[in-house]
PDB file of C-alpha atoms and ligand atoms in Angstrom:
ATOM      1  CA  MET A 487     -10.093 -14.690   2.884  1.00  0.00           C
ATOM      2  CA  ARG A 488      -7.416 -11.991   1.567  1.00  0.00           C
ATOM      3  CA  VAL A 489      -8.270  -8.347   1.452  1.00  0.00           C
ATOM      4  CA  VAL A 490      -5.769  -5.762   0.557  1.00  0.00           C
ATOM      5  CA  ILE A 491      -5.318  -2.156   2.396  1.00  0.00           C
ATOM      6  CA  SER A 492      -3.837   0.542   0.661  1.00  0.00           C
ATOM      7  CA  GLY A 493      -2.999   4.277   0.657  1.00  0.00           C
ATOM      8  CA  ILE A 494      -0.154   6.459  -0.438  1.00  0.00           C
ATOM      9  CA  PRO A 495       2.819   7.295   1.812  1.00  0.00           C
ATOM     10  CA  GLY A 496       1.895   9.927   4.339  1.00  0.00           C
ATOM     11  CA  VAL A 497      -2.282   9.030   4.104  1.00  0.00           C
ATOM     12  CA  GLY A 498      -1.974   7.357   7.804  1.00  0.00           C
ATOM     13  CA  LYS A 499      -2.253   3.931   6.746  1.00  0.00           C
ATOM     14  CA  SER A 500      -0.076   2.677   9.582  1.00  0.00           C
ATOM     15  CA  THR A 501      -1.822   4.755  12.289  1.00  0.00           C
ATOM     16  CA  ILE A 502      -5.234   3.222  10.948  1.00  0.00           C
ATOM     17  CA  LEU A 503      -3.831  -0.206  10.607  1.00  0.00           C
ATOM     18  CA  GLU A 504      -2.916  -0.275  14.248  1.00  0.00           C
ATOM     19  CA  MET A 505      -6.258   0.725  15.098  1.00  0.00           C
ATOM     20  CA  VAL A 506      -7.722  -1.852  13.227  1.00  0.00           C
ATOM     21  CA  SER A 507      -5.514  -4.607  14.581  1.00  0.00           C
ATOM     22  CA  LYS A 508      -6.819  -4.436  17.592  1.00  0.00           C
ATOM     23  CA  LYS A 509     -10.256  -4.991  16.598  1.00  0.00           C
ATOM     24  CA  THR A 510     -10.021  -7.735  14.001  1.00  0.00           C
ATOM     25  CA  GLN A 511      -9.344 -11.459  14.143  1.00  0.00           C
ATOM     26  CA  TYR A 512      -7.263 -11.105  10.446  1.00  0.00           C
ATOM     27  CA  GLU A 513      -3.575 -10.663  10.877  1.00  0.00           C
ATOM     28  CA  ILE A 514      -2.032  -8.067   9.043  1.00  0.00           C
ATOM     29  CA  ILE A 515       0.981  -8.575   6.678  1.00  0.00           C
ATOM     30  CA  ASN A 516       2.858  -5.491   5.595  1.00  0.00           C
ATOM     31  CA  PHE A 517       3.965  -6.605   1.819  1.00  0.00           C
ATOM     32  CA  GLY A 518       6.929  -3.675   2.259  1.00  0.00           C
ATOM     33  CA  SER A 519       8.378  -5.600   5.154  1.00  0.00           C
ATOM     34  CA  LEU A 520       8.538  -8.763   3.577  1.00  0.00           C
ATOM     35  CA  MET A 521      10.382  -7.162   0.554  1.00  0.00           C
ATOM     36  CA  PHE A 522      12.423  -5.054   2.762  1.00  0.00           C
ATOM     37  CA  ASP A 523      14.008  -8.101   5.013  1.00  0.00           C
ATOM     38  CA  MET A 524      14.575  -9.808   1.619  1.00  0.00           C
ATOM     39  CA  ALA A 525      16.527  -6.821  -0.029  1.00  0.00           C
ATOM     40  CA  VAL A 526      18.412  -6.506   3.074  1.00  0.00           C
ATOM     41  CA  ASP A 527      19.518 -10.098   3.269  1.00  0.00           C
ATOM     42  CA  LEU A 528      20.683  -9.447  -0.372  1.00  0.00           C
ATOM     43  CA  ASP A 529      22.414  -6.201   0.649  1.00  0.00           C
ATOM     44  CA  LEU A 530      20.489  -3.874  -1.466  1.00  0.00           C
ATOM     45  CA  VAL A 531      18.901  -1.402   0.466  1.00  0.00           C
ATOM     46  CA  LYS A 532      19.386   0.297   3.802  1.00  0.00           C
ATOM     47  CA  SER A 533      16.202   1.642   4.493  1.00  0.00           C
ATOM     48  CA  ARG A 534      12.240   0.753   3.362  1.00  0.00           C
ATOM     49  CA  ASP A 535      12.201   3.837   0.987  1.00  0.00           C
ATOM     50  CA  ASP A 536      15.418   2.678  -1.025  1.00  0.00           C
ATOM     51  CA  ILE A 537      13.068  -0.174  -2.411  1.00  0.00           C
ATOM     52  CA  ARG A 538      11.344   1.787  -4.712  1.00  0.00           C
ATOM     53  CA  ARG A 539      14.315   3.570  -5.979  1.00  0.00           C
ATOM     54  CA  LEU A 540      16.175   0.114  -7.003  1.00  0.00           C
ATOM     55  CA  ASP A 541      15.787  -0.864 -10.845  1.00  0.00           C
ATOM     56  CA  VAL A 542      12.369  -2.025 -11.697  1.00  0.00           C
ATOM     57  CA  ASP A 543      13.440  -5.469 -12.846  1.00  0.00           C
ATOM     58  CA  THR A 544      14.966  -5.740  -9.076  1.00  0.00           C
ATOM     59  CA  GLN A 545      11.656  -4.303  -7.515  1.00  0.00           C
ATOM     60  CA  LYS A 546       9.497  -6.937  -9.398  1.00  0.00           C
ATOM     61  CA  ASN A 547      11.640  -9.864  -8.092  1.00  0.00           C
ATOM     62  CA  LEU A 548      11.550  -8.703  -4.696  1.00  0.00           C
ATOM     63  CA  GLN A 549       7.506  -8.454  -5.300  1.00  0.00           C
ATOM     64  CA  LYS A 550       7.373 -11.756  -6.788  1.00  0.00           C
ATOM     65  CA  LYS A 551       8.984 -13.504  -4.117  1.00  0.00           C
ATOM     66  CA  ALA A 552       6.681 -11.741  -1.506  1.00  0.00           C
ATOM     67  CA  SER A 553       3.440 -12.375  -3.245  1.00  0.00           C
ATOM     68  CA  ASN A 554       4.471 -16.243  -3.351  1.00  0.00           C
ATOM     69  CA  LYS A 555       4.887 -16.388   0.490  1.00  0.00           C
ATOM     70  CA  ILE A 556       1.712 -14.133   1.008  1.00  0.00           C
ATOM     71  CA  GLY A 557      -0.371 -16.162  -1.295  1.00  0.00           C
ATOM     72  CA  LYS A 558       0.404 -19.464   1.282  1.00  0.00           C
ATOM     73  CA  MET A 559      -1.260 -17.346   3.945  1.00  0.00           C
ATOM     74  CA  ASP A 560      -5.223 -17.055   4.760  1.00  0.00           C
ATOM     75  CA  ASN A 561      -7.374 -14.730   6.678  1.00  0.00           C
ATOM     76  CA  ILE A 562      -4.902 -11.771   6.186  1.00  0.00           C
ATOM     77  CA  ILE A 563      -5.051  -8.149   5.740  1.00  0.00           C
ATOM     78  CA  ILE A 564      -2.398  -7.256   3.189  1.00  0.00           C
ATOM     79  CA  ASP A 565      -0.820  -3.828   3.855  1.00  0.00           C
ATOM     80  CA  THR A 566       0.489  -2.621   0.707  1.00  0.00           C
ATOM     81  CA  HIS A 567      -0.012  -0.081  -2.302  1.00  0.00           C
ATOM     82  CA  MET A 568      -1.850   0.112  -5.670  1.00  0.00           C
ATOM     83  CA  SER A 569       0.951   1.678  -7.021  1.00  0.00           C
ATOM     84  CA  ILE A 570       4.767   2.688  -6.173  1.00  0.00           C
ATOM     85  CA  LYS A 571       5.969   5.620  -7.540  1.00  0.00           C
ATOM     86  CA  SER A 572       9.642   4.990  -9.034  1.00  0.00           C
ATOM     87  CA  PRO A 573      11.829   7.130 -10.939  1.00  0.00           C
ATOM     88  CA  ALA A 574      10.478   5.015 -14.115  1.00  0.00           C
ATOM     89  CA  GLY A 575       7.272   5.870 -13.434  1.00  0.00           C
ATOM     90  CA  TYR A 576       4.371   4.007 -11.545  1.00  0.00           C
ATOM     91  CA  LEU A 577       4.974   0.391 -10.657  1.00  0.00           C
ATOM     92  CA  PRO A 578       1.896  -1.647 -10.232  1.00  0.00           C
ATOM     93  CA  GLY A 579       1.472  -3.087  -6.960  1.00  0.00           C
ATOM     94  CA  LEU A 580      -0.429  -6.067  -8.094  1.00  0.00           C
ATOM     95  CA  PRO A 581       0.749  -6.914 -11.586  1.00  0.00           C
ATOM     96  CA  GLU A 582      -1.248 -10.226 -12.947  1.00  0.00           C
ATOM     97  CA  TRP A 583       1.167 -12.581 -11.622  1.00  0.00           C
ATOM     98  CA  VAL A 584       0.599 -11.131  -7.971  1.00  0.00           C
ATOM     99  CA  LEU A 585      -3.091 -10.932  -8.342  1.00  0.00           C
ATOM    100  CA  ARG A 586      -2.994 -14.740  -9.381  1.00  0.00           C
ATOM    101  CA  GLU A 587      -1.108 -15.473  -6.036  1.00  0.00           C
ATOM    102  CA  LEU A 588      -3.340 -13.450  -3.837  1.00  0.00           C
ATOM    103  CA  MET A 589      -6.780 -13.929  -5.242  1.00  0.00           C
ATOM    104  CA  VAL A 590      -8.113 -10.814  -3.124  1.00  0.00           C
ATOM    105  CA  SER A 591     -11.603 -10.391  -2.264  1.00  0.00           C
ATOM    106  CA  SER A 592     -11.858  -6.763  -1.183  1.00  0.00           C
ATOM    107  CA  TYR A 593      -9.664  -3.489  -1.641  1.00  0.00           C
ATOM    108  CA  PHE A 594      -9.838  -0.780   0.730  1.00  0.00           C
ATOM    109  CA  LEU A 595      -8.259   2.375  -0.566  1.00  0.00           C
ATOM    110  CA  ILE A 596      -7.326   4.881   2.288  1.00  0.00           C
ATOM    111  CA  GLU A 597      -7.734   8.693   0.999  1.00  0.00           C
ATOM    112  CA  SER A 598      -6.974  12.081   2.209  1.00  0.00           C
ATOM    113  CA  THR A 599      -6.980  15.483   0.847  1.00  0.00           C
ATOM    114  CA  PRO A 600      -3.429  16.406  -1.188  1.00  0.00           C
ATOM    115  CA  GLU A 601      -2.832  19.296   0.988  1.00  0.00           C
ATOM    116  CA  GLU A 602      -3.356  17.103   4.342  1.00  0.00           C
ATOM    117  CA  ILE A 603      -0.957  14.152   2.821  1.00  0.00           C
ATOM    118  CA  LYS A 604       1.578  16.811   2.093  1.00  0.00           C
ATOM    119  CA  ARG A 605       1.592  18.234   5.595  1.00  0.00           C
ATOM    120  CA  ARG A 606       1.647  15.118   7.160  1.00  0.00           C
ATOM    121  CA  ARG A 607       4.959  13.831   4.854  1.00  0.00           C
ATOM    122  CA  GLU A 608       6.571  17.347   5.967  1.00  0.00           C
ATOM    123  CA  ASN A 609       6.052  16.524   9.427  1.00  0.00           C
ATOM    124  CA  ASP A 610       7.549  12.809   9.306  1.00  0.00           C
ATOM    125  CA  SER A 611      11.122  12.591   9.886  1.00  0.00           C
ATOM    126  CA  SER A 612      11.159   8.961  10.228  1.00  0.00           C
ATOM    127  CA  ARG A 613      10.964   8.075   6.435  1.00  0.00           C
ATOM    128  CA  SER A 614      12.405   9.458   3.545  1.00  0.00           C
ATOM    129  CA  ARG A 615       9.418  11.041   1.916  1.00  0.00           C
ATOM    130  CA  ASP A 616       9.317  12.172  -1.789  1.00  0.00           C
ATOM    131  CA  SER A 617       8.906  16.041  -2.021  1.00  0.00           C
ATOM    132  CA  ASP A 618       5.871  15.482  -4.202  1.00  0.00           C
ATOM    133  CA  THR A 619       3.884  18.870  -5.011  1.00  0.00           C
ATOM    134  CA  VAL A 620       0.090  18.825  -3.919  1.00  0.00           C
ATOM    135  CA  GLN A 621      -0.932  18.177  -7.579  1.00  0.00           C
ATOM    136  CA  ASP A 622       1.465  15.271  -7.708  1.00  0.00           C
ATOM    137  CA  ILE A 623      -0.340  13.867  -4.789  1.00  0.00           C
ATOM    138  CA  LYS A 624      -3.495  14.410  -6.332  1.00  0.00           C
ATOM    139  CA  GLU A 625      -2.154  12.417  -9.658  1.00  0.00           C
ATOM    140  CA  HIS A 626      -1.001   9.479  -7.521  1.00  0.00           C
ATOM    141  CA  GLN A 627      -4.203   9.186  -5.608  1.00  0.00           C
ATOM    142  CA  GLU A 628      -6.014   9.205  -9.109  1.00  0.00           C
ATOM    143  CA  VAL A 629      -3.659   6.631 -10.447  1.00  0.00           C
ATOM    144  CA  ASN A 630      -4.386   4.301  -7.613  1.00  0.00           C
ATOM    145  CA  ARG A 631      -8.129   4.374  -8.338  1.00  0.00           C
ATOM    146  CA  TYR A 632      -7.609   3.366 -11.866  1.00  0.00           C
ATOM    147  CA  TYR A 633      -5.360   0.458 -10.676  1.00  0.00           C
ATOM    148  CA  ALA A 634      -8.144  -0.439  -7.911  1.00  0.00           C
ATOM    149  CA  ALA A 635     -10.737  -0.848 -10.631  1.00  0.00           C
ATOM    150  CA  ALA A 636      -8.120  -2.966 -12.936  1.00  0.00           C
ATOM    151  CA  TYR A 637      -7.570  -5.214 -10.310  1.00  0.00           C
ATOM    152  CA  SER A 638     -10.863  -5.660  -9.021  1.00  0.00           C
ATOM    153  CA  VAL A 639     -12.234  -7.302 -12.390  1.00  0.00           C
ATOM    154  CA  TYR A 640      -9.608  -9.852 -11.806  1.00  0.00           C
ATOM    155  CA  SER A 641     -11.375 -11.516  -9.147  1.00  0.00           C
ATOM    156  CA  GLY A 642     -14.539  -9.844  -8.706  1.00  0.00           C
ATOM    157  CA  ALA A 643     -12.983  -8.047  -5.446  1.00  0.00           C
ATOM    158  CA  THR A 644     -15.098  -5.114  -4.271  1.00  0.00           C
ATOM    159  CA  ILE A 645     -13.580  -1.679  -3.313  1.00  0.00           C
ATOM    160  CA  LYS A 646     -14.032   0.606  -0.735  1.00  0.00           C
ATOM    161  CA  TYR A 647     -12.835   3.855  -0.642  1.00  0.00           C
ATOM    162  CA  ILE A 648     -11.956   5.072   2.699  1.00  0.00           C
ATOM    163  CA  TYR A 649     -11.632   8.704   3.642  1.00  0.00           C
ATOM    164  CA  ASN A 650      -9.140   9.394   6.629  1.00  0.00           C
ATOM    165  CA  PRO A 651     -10.421  12.581   7.877  1.00  0.00           C
ATOM    166  CA  ASP A 652      -7.865  15.299   9.623  1.00  0.00           C
ATOM    167  CA  ASN A 653      -6.948  14.057  13.208  1.00  0.00           C
ATOM    168  CA  HIS A 654      -9.839  11.159  13.294  1.00  0.00           C
ATOM    169  CA  PRO A 655      -7.899   8.249  12.176  1.00  0.00           C
ATOM    170  CA  GLU A 656     -10.577   5.976  14.058  1.00  0.00           C
ATOM    171  CA  ILE A 657     -13.527   6.988  11.584  1.00  0.00           C
ATOM    172  CA  ALA A 658     -11.342   5.685   8.736  1.00  0.00           C
ATOM    173  CA  ALA A 659     -10.554   2.450  11.084  1.00  0.00           C
ATOM    174  CA  GLU A 660     -14.206   1.797  11.803  1.00  0.00           C
ATOM    175  CA  SER A 661     -14.929   2.384   8.302  1.00  0.00           C
ATOM    176  CA  ILE A 662     -12.544  -0.728   7.037  1.00  0.00           C
ATOM    177  CA  LEU A 663     -14.023  -2.599  10.252  1.00  0.00           C
ATOM    178  CA  GLY A 664     -17.278  -2.056   8.818  1.00  0.00           C
ATOM    179  CA  GLY A 665     -16.369  -3.694   5.449  1.00  0.00           C
ATOM    180  CA  LEU A 666     -14.107  -6.703   6.823  1.00  0.00           C
TER     181      LEU A 666
HETATM  182  P1  LIG B1216       5.483   0.738   2.872  1.00  0.00           P
HETATM  183  O1  LIG B1216       6.235   0.849   4.312  1.00  0.00           O
HETATM  184  O2  LIG B1216       4.273   0.126   3.070  1.00  0.00           O
HETATM  185  O3  LIG B1216       5.487   2.028   2.029  1.00  0.00           O
HETATM  186  O4  LIG B1216       6.507  -0.371   2.404  1.00  0.00           O
HETATM  187  C1  LIG B1216       7.665   0.026   1.872  1.00  0.00           C
HETATM  188  C2  LIG B1216       7.892  -0.481   0.344  1.00  0.00           C
HETATM  189  O5  LIG B1216       7.769  -1.491   0.002  1.00  0.00           O
HETATM  190  C3  LIG B1216       7.374   0.590  -0.494  1.00  0.00           C
HETATM  191  O6  LIG B1216       7.765   1.882  -0.730  1.00  0.00           O
HETATM  192  C4  LIG B1216       7.518  -0.180  -1.867  1.00  0.00           C
HETATM  193  O7  LIG B1216       8.750   0.276  -2.585  1.00  0.00           O
HETATM  194  C5  LIG B1216       7.779  -1.617  -1.406  1.00  0.00           C
HETATM  195  N1  LIG B1216       6.400  -2.234  -1.555  1.00  0.00           N
HETATM  196  C6  LIG B1216       5.246  -2.464  -0.881  1.00  0.00           C
HETATM  197  N2  LIG B1216       4.130  -3.047  -1.378  1.00  0.00           N
HETATM  198  C7  LIG B1216       4.519  -3.261  -2.836  1.00  0.00           C
HETATM  199  C8  LIG B1216       4.321  -3.706  -3.804  1.00  0.00           C
HETATM  200  N3  LIG B1216       2.949  -4.563  -3.602  1.00  0.00           N
HETATM  201  N4  LIG B1216       4.926  -3.792  -4.942  1.00  0.00           N
HETATM  202  C9  LIG B1216       6.034  -3.374  -5.235  1.00  0.00           C
HETATM  203  N5  LIG B1216       6.657  -3.007  -3.934  1.00  0.00           N
HETATM  204  C10 LIG B1216       6.023  -2.659  -2.953  1.00  0.00           C
HETATM  205 MG1  LIG B1217       3.326   2.856   6.320  1.00  0.00          MG
END
């Protein structure tokens, strides 16, 4: 079984996944880390946040290679994105050729209020976050729901929305564990 856990940058995905990892037998695979390692080998990027600023064809190429690897693994939770906000526009995280490799059985979308996400991004100096407005963040979360619906059609996968409340990531973690 392969499931996908997603959430826009700053939603608290890494914190929640850390909690989930302690209570599940599934291995957590970070899609972005696979892409990052390949991009570093090719001398294309210095940081994870440079990936979404590469030209779209290069991103798709890395994405395809990462999905080839992940498609060979089973009983995993894939940490990735429904869409990536690139300068050219939203890039689907799971275009048809990725869906075909992965055959996902459920999608979990971690969400928070746009105001809270904006605050978390401002307080995170470890990443080069985008300076999106509250309206931009709201749009990105909405767009991700549309992408998830489209992806679920491909394999009949379920979709669960996970609300990450302020200062209580354990509630979101429990909600994911209850759906695995
Ligand atoms: P993360 O640390 O999870 O935000 O991942 C780092 C970067 O990897 C993201 O900002 C994207 O540029 C890239 N990435 C992750 N998952 C995907 C995907 N499914 N398709 C394309 N790019 C991705
Ligand atoms: Mg993260």
